Amino acid sequence: MSQYIISTANLISHRVTTYLGIPIFIFGVIGEFLNIIVFLSLKTFRQNSCAFYLTIMAMVSIGYLFTDLLTFIMMYGYNIYWTKQSRFYCVVREGFAHTFMLIALACLCLAIIDQFLATCSSPRWQQLCNINLARRLCLTFIVLWFLYGILFFISYDLVTDISTGNSNCKVINEAVKQYLKIWHVLIFLGVLPLSITIIFGYLAYRNVKKLSYRTLPLVRRRLDQQLTVMVLTQAIFSVFTITPYTVINAIILDPYLTQDPIAKAILYSAGILSIILLYSCFASPFYIYICASERFRHQLVFVLYKMHLQRWRRRNVVIDFVISQH
């Protein structure tokens, strides 16, 4: 019976990784590219601090999906371990994956805080929502998290087990391993972003209900309302995707649970599912935006069709006309 439970849990892990991981990767990369195109094509977004945070998050999320999710799919879906085949890939993948994830979470938190400030009644708080400050904050966090990421570059290595001859990409320092389990996973990837998301998300929601009564320019009010709806919807989704990952990693810290083979297999399967949910947090923003905001859907159509497709067609017509003249 116990062997059946263990094999079933392993099968579920394999199926979840294959059938959910691949669509999340494909649609996530496509969606983030579309986000970047829309945010960079419209002047209203280019000059807005919140949209700037979302743009940087989209760029970093693409790097995260390629460095981490793609390798994860190959490992747990097809038993192809790139990290075991190359020491360089082992170190680079772990270093960049964790750094990209931290930068993306920082941008999400900054976007939520930005919308809280933008929807405040005090003009003094609203002045903090400017593109110059957003650029400086993003640069600061990018540099900060890359410096922090050095820890992963120097802590991971390809270690060969002498008794079995198998190689594994893992942390070589036991003290660093304990630090990553508790502080990095539970605090930096769990409690801290969840706390900021919930607190400032609630405050922004409370502010936006009063936004329509303020004497703001119509364009500014509509943009604030649109971005607030987009960011708050993404914040709610992020809470539901990050929480299981945090809870499972907190449970795994209990050494008694991992000693039981059945409990270990179930936790392993639950851990795989929680990681897939976590990946969806960085793959879903575009689809959240088009579902939450009708205005964003119109902007997407305008950017893709009016701005880029018709411009491409006019360019081709001009080229054909020039060639025909010769």
Short mmCIF file of C-alpha atoms in Angstrom, two decimals:
data_model
loop_
_atom_site.label_atom_id
_atom_site.label_comp_id
_atom_site.label_asym_id
_atom_site.label_seq_id
_atom_site.Cartn_x
_atom_site.Cartn_y
_atom_site.Cartn_z
CA MET A 1 0.00 0.00 0.00
CA SER A 2 2.75 2.42 0.91
CA GLN A 3 4.60 1.69 -2.33
CA TYR A 4 1.41 2.39 -4.28
CA ILE A 5 0.99 5.77 -2.57
CA ILE A 6 4.61 6.69 -3.24
CA SER A 7 4.42 5.71 -6.92
CA THR A 8 1.11 7.55 -7.33
CA ALA A 9 2.57 10.70 -5.78
CA ASN A 10 5.56 10.51 -8.12
CA LEU A 11 3.27 10.00 -11.12
CA ILE A 12 1.18 13.01 -10.14
CA SER A 13 4.34 15.10 -9.89
CA HIS A 14 5.41 14.01 -13.36
CA ARG A 15 1.98 14.68 -14.91
CA VAL A 16 1.60 18.06 -13.21
CA THR A 17 5.01 19.18 -14.41
CA THR A 18 4.36 18.05 -17.99
CA TYR A 19 0.74 19.10 -18.50
CA LEU A 20 0.84 22.35 -16.53
CA GLY A 21 4.49 23.39 -16.74
CA ILE A 22 4.73 23.47 -20.54
CA PRO A 23 1.59 25.62 -21.12
CA ILE A 24 2.63 27.97 -18.31
CA PHE A 25 6.05 28.40 -19.93
CA ILE A 26 4.76 28.95 -23.49
CA PHE A 27 1.84 31.23 -22.65
CA GLY A 28 3.87 32.99 -19.96
CA VAL A 29 6.68 33.99 -22.34
CA ILE A 30 4.19 35.10 -25.02
CA GLY A 31 2.14 37.07 -22.51
CA GLU A 32 5.13 38.87 -21.01
CA PHE A 33 6.38 39.83 -24.48
CA LEU A 34 2.95 41.30 -25.24
CA ASN A 35 3.02 43.20 -21.95
CA ILE A 36 6.36 44.73 -22.87
CA ILE A 37 5.09 45.73 -26.32
CA VAL A 38 1.97 47.42 -24.92
CA PHE A 39 3.72 49.22 -22.06
CA LEU A 40 6.55 50.51 -24.26
CA SER A 41 4.34 51.50 -27.21
CA LEU A 42 1.94 53.85 -25.40
CA LYS A 43 3.17 57.18 -24.04
CA THR A 44 0.72 57.07 -21.11
CA PHE A 45 2.41 53.90 -19.87
CA ARG A 46 5.97 55.01 -20.64
CA GLN A 47 5.55 58.08 -18.43
CA ASN A 48 3.83 56.22 -15.59
CA SER A 49 5.84 54.87 -12.66
CA CYS A 50 3.55 51.88 -11.97
CA ALA A 51 3.63 50.81 -15.62
CA PHE A 52 7.42 51.10 -15.50
CA TYR A 53 7.57 48.64 -12.59
CA LEU A 54 5.28 46.24 -14.49
CA THR A 55 7.47 46.56 -17.60
CA ILE A 56 10.65 45.67 -15.69
CA MET A 57 8.78 42.81 -14.02
CA ALA A 58 7.72 41.46 -17.43
CA MET A 59 11.31 41.59 -18.74
CA VAL A 60 12.74 39.88 -15.67
CA SER A 61 9.93 37.29 -15.62
CA ILE A 62 10.89 36.16 -19.14
CA GLY A 63 14.43 35.56 -17.92
CA TYR A 64 13.09 33.71 -14.88
CA LEU A 65 10.84 31.44 -16.95
CA PHE A 66 13.72 30.54 -19.27
CA THR A 67 16.36 29.98 -16.60
CA ASP A 68 14.21 28.23 -14.01
CA LEU A 69 10.90 26.91 -15.36
CA LEU A 70 12.32 25.45 -18.58
CA THR A 71 14.99 23.56 -16.63
CA PHE A 72 12.38 22.47 -14.08
CA ILE A 73 10.17 21.00 -16.84
CA MET A 74 13.08 19.06 -18.32
CA MET A 75 14.12 17.75 -14.89
CA TYR A 76 10.81 16.66 -13.39
CA GLY A 77 8.85 16.11 -16.59
CA TYR A 78 11.38 14.31 -18.79
CA ASN A 79 14.20 13.30 -16.39
CA ILE A 80 16.70 15.41 -18.34
CA TYR A 81 19.01 17.07 -15.83
CA TRP A 82 20.98 19.84 -17.52
CA THR A 83 22.27 20.96 -14.13
CA LYS A 84 23.94 17.57 -13.64
CA GLN A 85 25.68 17.69 -17.01
CA SER A 86 27.48 21.01 -16.62
CA ARG A 87 28.96 22.72 -13.59
CA PHE A 88 28.70 26.07 -15.39
CA TYR A 89 24.99 25.63 -16.07
CA CYS A 90 24.40 24.46 -12.50
CA VAL A 91 25.91 27.63 -11.03
CA VAL A 92 24.52 30.07 -13.62
CA ARG A 93 21.00 28.66 -13.52
CA GLU A 94 20.71 28.84 -9.74
CA GLY A 95 22.28 32.29 -9.56
CA PHE A 96 20.19 33.96 -12.25
CA ALA A 97 16.94 32.15 -11.43
CA HIS A 98 16.89 33.32 -7.81
CA THR A 99 18.03 36.83 -8.74
CA PHE A 100 15.39 37.22 -11.46
CA MET A 101 12.70 35.98 -9.10
CA LEU A 102 13.66 38.44 -6.37
CA ILE A 103 13.72 41.36 -8.82
CA ALA A 104 10.30 40.40 -10.21
CA LEU A 105 8.80 40.19 -6.72
CA ALA A 106 10.37 43.53 -5.81
CA CYS A 107 8.81 45.15 -8.91
CA LEU A 108 5.41 43.68 -8.02
CA CYS A 109 5.66 45.07 -4.48
CA LEU A 110 6.81 48.47 -5.80
CA ALA A 111 3.87 48.55 -8.24
CA ILE A 112 1.41 47.87 -5.41
CA ILE A 113 2.99 50.52 -3.17
CA ASP A 114 2.99 52.93 -6.11
CA GLN A 115 -0.75 52.48 -6.61
CA PHE A 116 -1.35 53.03 -2.93
CA LEU A 117 0.54 56.33 -3.15
CA ALA A 118 -1.10 57.32 -6.44
CA THR A 119 -4.57 56.87 -4.99
CA CYS A 120 -3.84 58.74 -1.74
CA SER A 121 -5.67 62.01 -1.16
CA SER A 122 -2.46 63.78 -0.12
CA PRO A 123 -0.64 65.48 -3.06
CA ARG A 124 2.60 65.01 -1.16
CA TRP A 125 2.25 61.21 -1.33
CA GLN A 126 1.15 61.37 -4.96
CA GLN A 127 4.36 63.21 -5.88
CA LEU A 128 6.33 60.09 -4.97
CA CYS A 129 4.76 58.38 -8.00
CA ASN A 130 7.08 59.71 -10.69
CA ILE A 131 9.05 57.98 -13.40
CA ASN A 132 12.44 59.31 -12.27
CA LEU A 133 12.05 57.89 -8.76
CA ALA A 134 10.76 54.61 -10.26
CA ARG A 135 13.89 54.29 -12.40
CA ARG A 136 16.17 54.92 -9.44
CA LEU A 137 14.31 52.44 -7.24
CA CYS A 138 14.37 49.74 -9.93
CA LEU A 139 18.08 50.27 -10.53
CA THR A 140 18.72 50.12 -6.78
CA PHE A 141 16.84 46.86 -6.31
CA ILE A 142 18.39 45.30 -9.42
CA VAL A 143 21.89 46.07 -8.15
CA LEU A 144 20.96 44.99 -4.60
CA TRP A 145 19.51 41.63 -5.65
CA PHE A 146 22.37 40.90 -8.05
CA LEU A 147 24.81 41.52 -5.21
CA TYR A 148 22.70 39.23 -3.05
CA GLY A 149 22.66 36.71 -5.92
CA ILE A 150 26.42 36.31 -5.60
CA LEU A 151 25.57 34.05 -2.66
CA PHE A 152 23.99 31.54 -5.06
CA PHE A 153 26.81 31.75 -7.59
CA ILE A 154 29.40 30.83 -4.96
CA SER A 155 27.26 28.39 -2.92
CA TYR A 156 26.05 26.00 -5.64
CA ASP A 157 28.31 23.45 -7.25
CA LEU A 158 28.16 20.15 -9.10
CA VAL A 159 28.96 17.55 -6.45
CA THR A 160 29.70 13.91 -7.30
CA ASP A 161 28.74 11.15 -4.86
CA ILE A 162 31.75 8.82 -4.59
CA SER A 163 29.64 5.78 -3.62
CA THR A 164 27.16 6.04 -6.52
CA GLY A 165 29.05 8.16 -9.02
CA ASN A 166 25.99 10.41 -9.51
CA SER A 167 26.40 14.18 -9.74
CA ASN A 168 23.99 16.69 -8.21
CA CYS A 169 23.74 20.46 -8.33
CA LYS A 170 23.40 21.54 -4.72
CA VAL A 171 24.58 23.91 -2.01
CA ILE A 172 28.01 22.87 -0.77
CA ASN A 173 27.91 24.80 2.52
CA GLU A 174 25.63 23.46 5.25
CA ALA A 175 25.24 26.82 6.99
CA VAL A 176 24.21 28.48 3.72
CA LYS A 177 21.75 25.65 3.07
CA GLN A 178 20.01 26.28 6.39
CA TYR A 179 19.96 30.03 5.73
CA LEU A 180 18.36 29.51 2.31
CA LYS A 181 15.71 27.18 3.70
CA ILE A 182 14.59 29.58 6.39
CA TRP A 183 15.42 33.16 5.47
CA HIS A 184 15.56 33.09 1.69
CA VAL A 185 12.62 30.79 0.95
CA LEU A 186 10.32 31.64 3.86
CA ILE A 187 11.10 35.35 4.31
CA PHE A 188 12.34 36.85 1.01
CA LEU A 189 10.19 34.66 -1.24
CA GLY A 190 7.21 34.23 1.09
CA VAL A 191 6.42 36.28 4.17
CA LEU A 192 7.91 39.60 3.00
CA PRO A 193 6.25 39.87 -0.46
CA LEU A 194 2.99 38.45 0.90
CA SER A 195 2.91 41.01 3.72
CA ILE A 196 3.59 43.94 1.39
CA THR A 197 1.06 42.66 -1.15
CA ILE A 198 -1.73 42.20 1.38
CA ILE A 199 -1.16 45.41 3.38
CA PHE A 200 -0.63 47.89 0.54
CA GLY A 201 -3.10 46.08 -1.70
CA TYR A 202 -5.82 46.60 0.88
CA LEU A 203 -4.83 50.25 1.39
CA ALA A 204 -4.86 50.90 -2.36
CA TYR A 205 -8.27 49.21 -2.67
CA ARG A 206 -9.64 51.44 0.09
CA ASN A 207 -8.26 54.53 -1.64
CA VAL A 208 -9.52 53.68 -5.12
CA LYS A 209 -13.12 53.51 -3.92
CA LYS A 210 -12.89 57.26 -3.18
CA LEU A 211 -10.91 58.11 -6.32
CA SER A 212 -13.89 59.02 -8.52
CA TYR A 213 -14.90 61.84 -6.14
CA ARG A 214 -11.60 63.68 -6.35
CA THR A 215 -10.87 66.64 -8.61
CA LEU A 216 -8.31 64.91 -10.82
CA PRO A 217 -7.99 65.20 -14.61
CA LEU A 218 -10.20 62.61 -16.33
CA VAL A 219 -7.29 60.92 -18.15
CA ARG A 220 -5.24 60.68 -14.96
CA ARG A 221 -8.20 59.30 -12.99
CA ARG A 222 -8.96 56.65 -15.60
CA LEU A 223 -5.32 55.58 -15.81
CA ASP A 224 -5.05 55.32 -12.01
CA GLN A 225 -8.25 53.28 -11.84
CA GLN A 226 -7.11 51.00 -14.66
CA LEU A 227 -3.67 50.34 -13.19
CA THR A 228 -5.08 49.87 -9.70
CA VAL A 229 -7.56 47.25 -10.92
CA MET A 230 -4.80 45.47 -12.87
CA VAL A 231 -2.28 45.53 -10.02
CA LEU A 232 -4.77 44.58 -7.30
CA THR A 233 -6.08 41.65 -9.34
CA GLN A 234 -2.52 40.50 -9.88
CA ALA A 235 -1.81 40.97 -6.16
CA ILE A 236 -4.76 38.74 -5.21
CA PHE A 237 -3.60 36.07 -7.64
CA SER A 238 -0.03 36.35 -6.30
CA VAL A 239 -1.21 35.72 -2.74
CA PHE A 240 -2.91 32.47 -3.82
CA THR A 241 0.15 31.31 -5.78
CA ILE A 242 2.90 32.26 -3.32
CA THR A 243 1.17 31.09 -0.13
CA PRO A 244 1.17 27.31 -0.92
CA TYR A 245 4.87 27.46 -1.80
CA THR A 246 5.65 29.17 1.50
CA VAL A 247 3.49 26.79 3.56
CA ILE A 248 4.94 23.64 1.98
CA ASN A 249 8.51 24.84 2.55
CA ALA A 250 7.66 25.63 6.17
CA ILE A 251 6.25 22.12 6.66
CA ILE A 252 9.31 20.49 5.07
CA LEU A 253 11.47 22.06 7.79
CA ASP A 254 10.00 19.51 10.22
CA PRO A 255 12.54 16.62 10.18
CA TYR A 256 10.04 14.10 11.57
CA LEU A 257 7.70 14.41 8.57
CA THR A 258 10.45 13.80 6.04
CA GLN A 259 11.51 10.57 7.78
CA ASP A 260 8.27 8.81 6.83
CA PRO A 261 8.51 7.59 3.17
CA ILE A 262 4.79 8.11 2.52
CA ALA A 263 4.71 11.60 4.04
CA LYS A 264 7.90 12.46 2.17
CA ALA A 265 6.38 11.36 -1.16
CA ILE A 266 3.18 13.32 -0.53
CA LEU A 267 5.13 16.42 0.48
CA TYR A 268 7.30 16.01 -2.61
CA SER A 269 4.23 15.90 -4.84
CA ALA A 270 2.65 18.86 -3.04
CA GLY A 271 5.94 20.73 -3.35
CA ILE A 272 6.01 20.19 -7.12
CA LEU A 273 2.45 21.51 -7.41
CA SER A 274 3.27 24.55 -5.25
CA ILE A 275 6.29 25.35 -7.42
CA ILE A 276 4.15 25.14 -10.57
CA LEU A 277 1.68 27.55 -8.94
CA LEU A 278 4.58 29.84 -8.09
CA TYR A 279 5.71 29.86 -11.73
CA SER A 280 2.18 30.85 -12.78
CA CYS A 281 2.57 34.02 -10.70
CA PHE A 282 5.24 35.21 -13.15
CA ALA A 283 3.53 33.84 -16.27
CA SER A 284 0.02 35.17 -15.70
CA PRO A 285 0.18 39.02 -15.57
CA PHE A 286 -0.82 39.58 -19.21
CA TYR A 287 -3.86 37.31 -18.93
CA ILE A 288 -4.83 38.92 -15.62
CA TYR A 289 -4.66 42.35 -17.22
CA ILE A 290 -6.83 41.48 -20.22
CA CYS A 291 -9.41 39.83 -17.93
CA ALA A 292 -9.43 42.62 -15.33
CA SER A 293 -9.29 45.69 -17.58
CA GLU A 294 -11.44 46.36 -20.65
CA ARG A 295 -9.31 49.39 -21.38
CA PHE A 296 -6.17 47.25 -21.51
CA ARG A 297 -7.87 44.96 -24.05
CA HIS A 298 -8.61 47.98 -26.26
CA GLN A 299 -5.03 49.21 -25.81
CA LEU A 300 -3.69 45.80 -26.80
CA VAL A 301 -5.75 45.77 -30.01
CA PHE A 302 -4.75 49.36 -30.77
CA VAL A 303 -1.03 48.69 -30.26
CA LEU A 304 -0.91 45.41 -32.21
CA TYR A 305 -3.24 46.37 -35.05
CA LYS A 306 -3.25 50.16 -35.39
CA MET A 307 0.34 50.92 -34.45
CA HIS A 308 2.43 47.93 -35.51
CA LEU A 309 0.50 45.90 -38.08
CA GLN A 310 -0.66 48.87 -40.15
CA ARG A 311 2.78 50.50 -39.90
CA TRP A 312 4.34 47.26 -41.15
CA ARG A 313 1.86 47.13 -44.03
CA ARG A 314 2.55 50.76 -45.02
CA ARG A 315 6.29 50.11 -44.96
CA ASN A 316 5.86 47.11 -47.24
CA VAL A 317 3.70 49.14 -49.63
CA VAL A 318 6.36 51.85 -49.82
CA ILE A 319 9.11 49.28 -50.42
CA ASP A 320 7.08 47.58 -53.16
CA PHE A 321 6.39 50.97 -54.78
CA VAL A 322 10.06 51.93 -54.76
CA ILE A 323 11.10 48.56 -56.21
CA SER A 324 8.47 48.79 -58.96
CA GLN A 325 9.77 52.24 -59.95
CA HIS A 326 13.14 50.66 -60.73
#
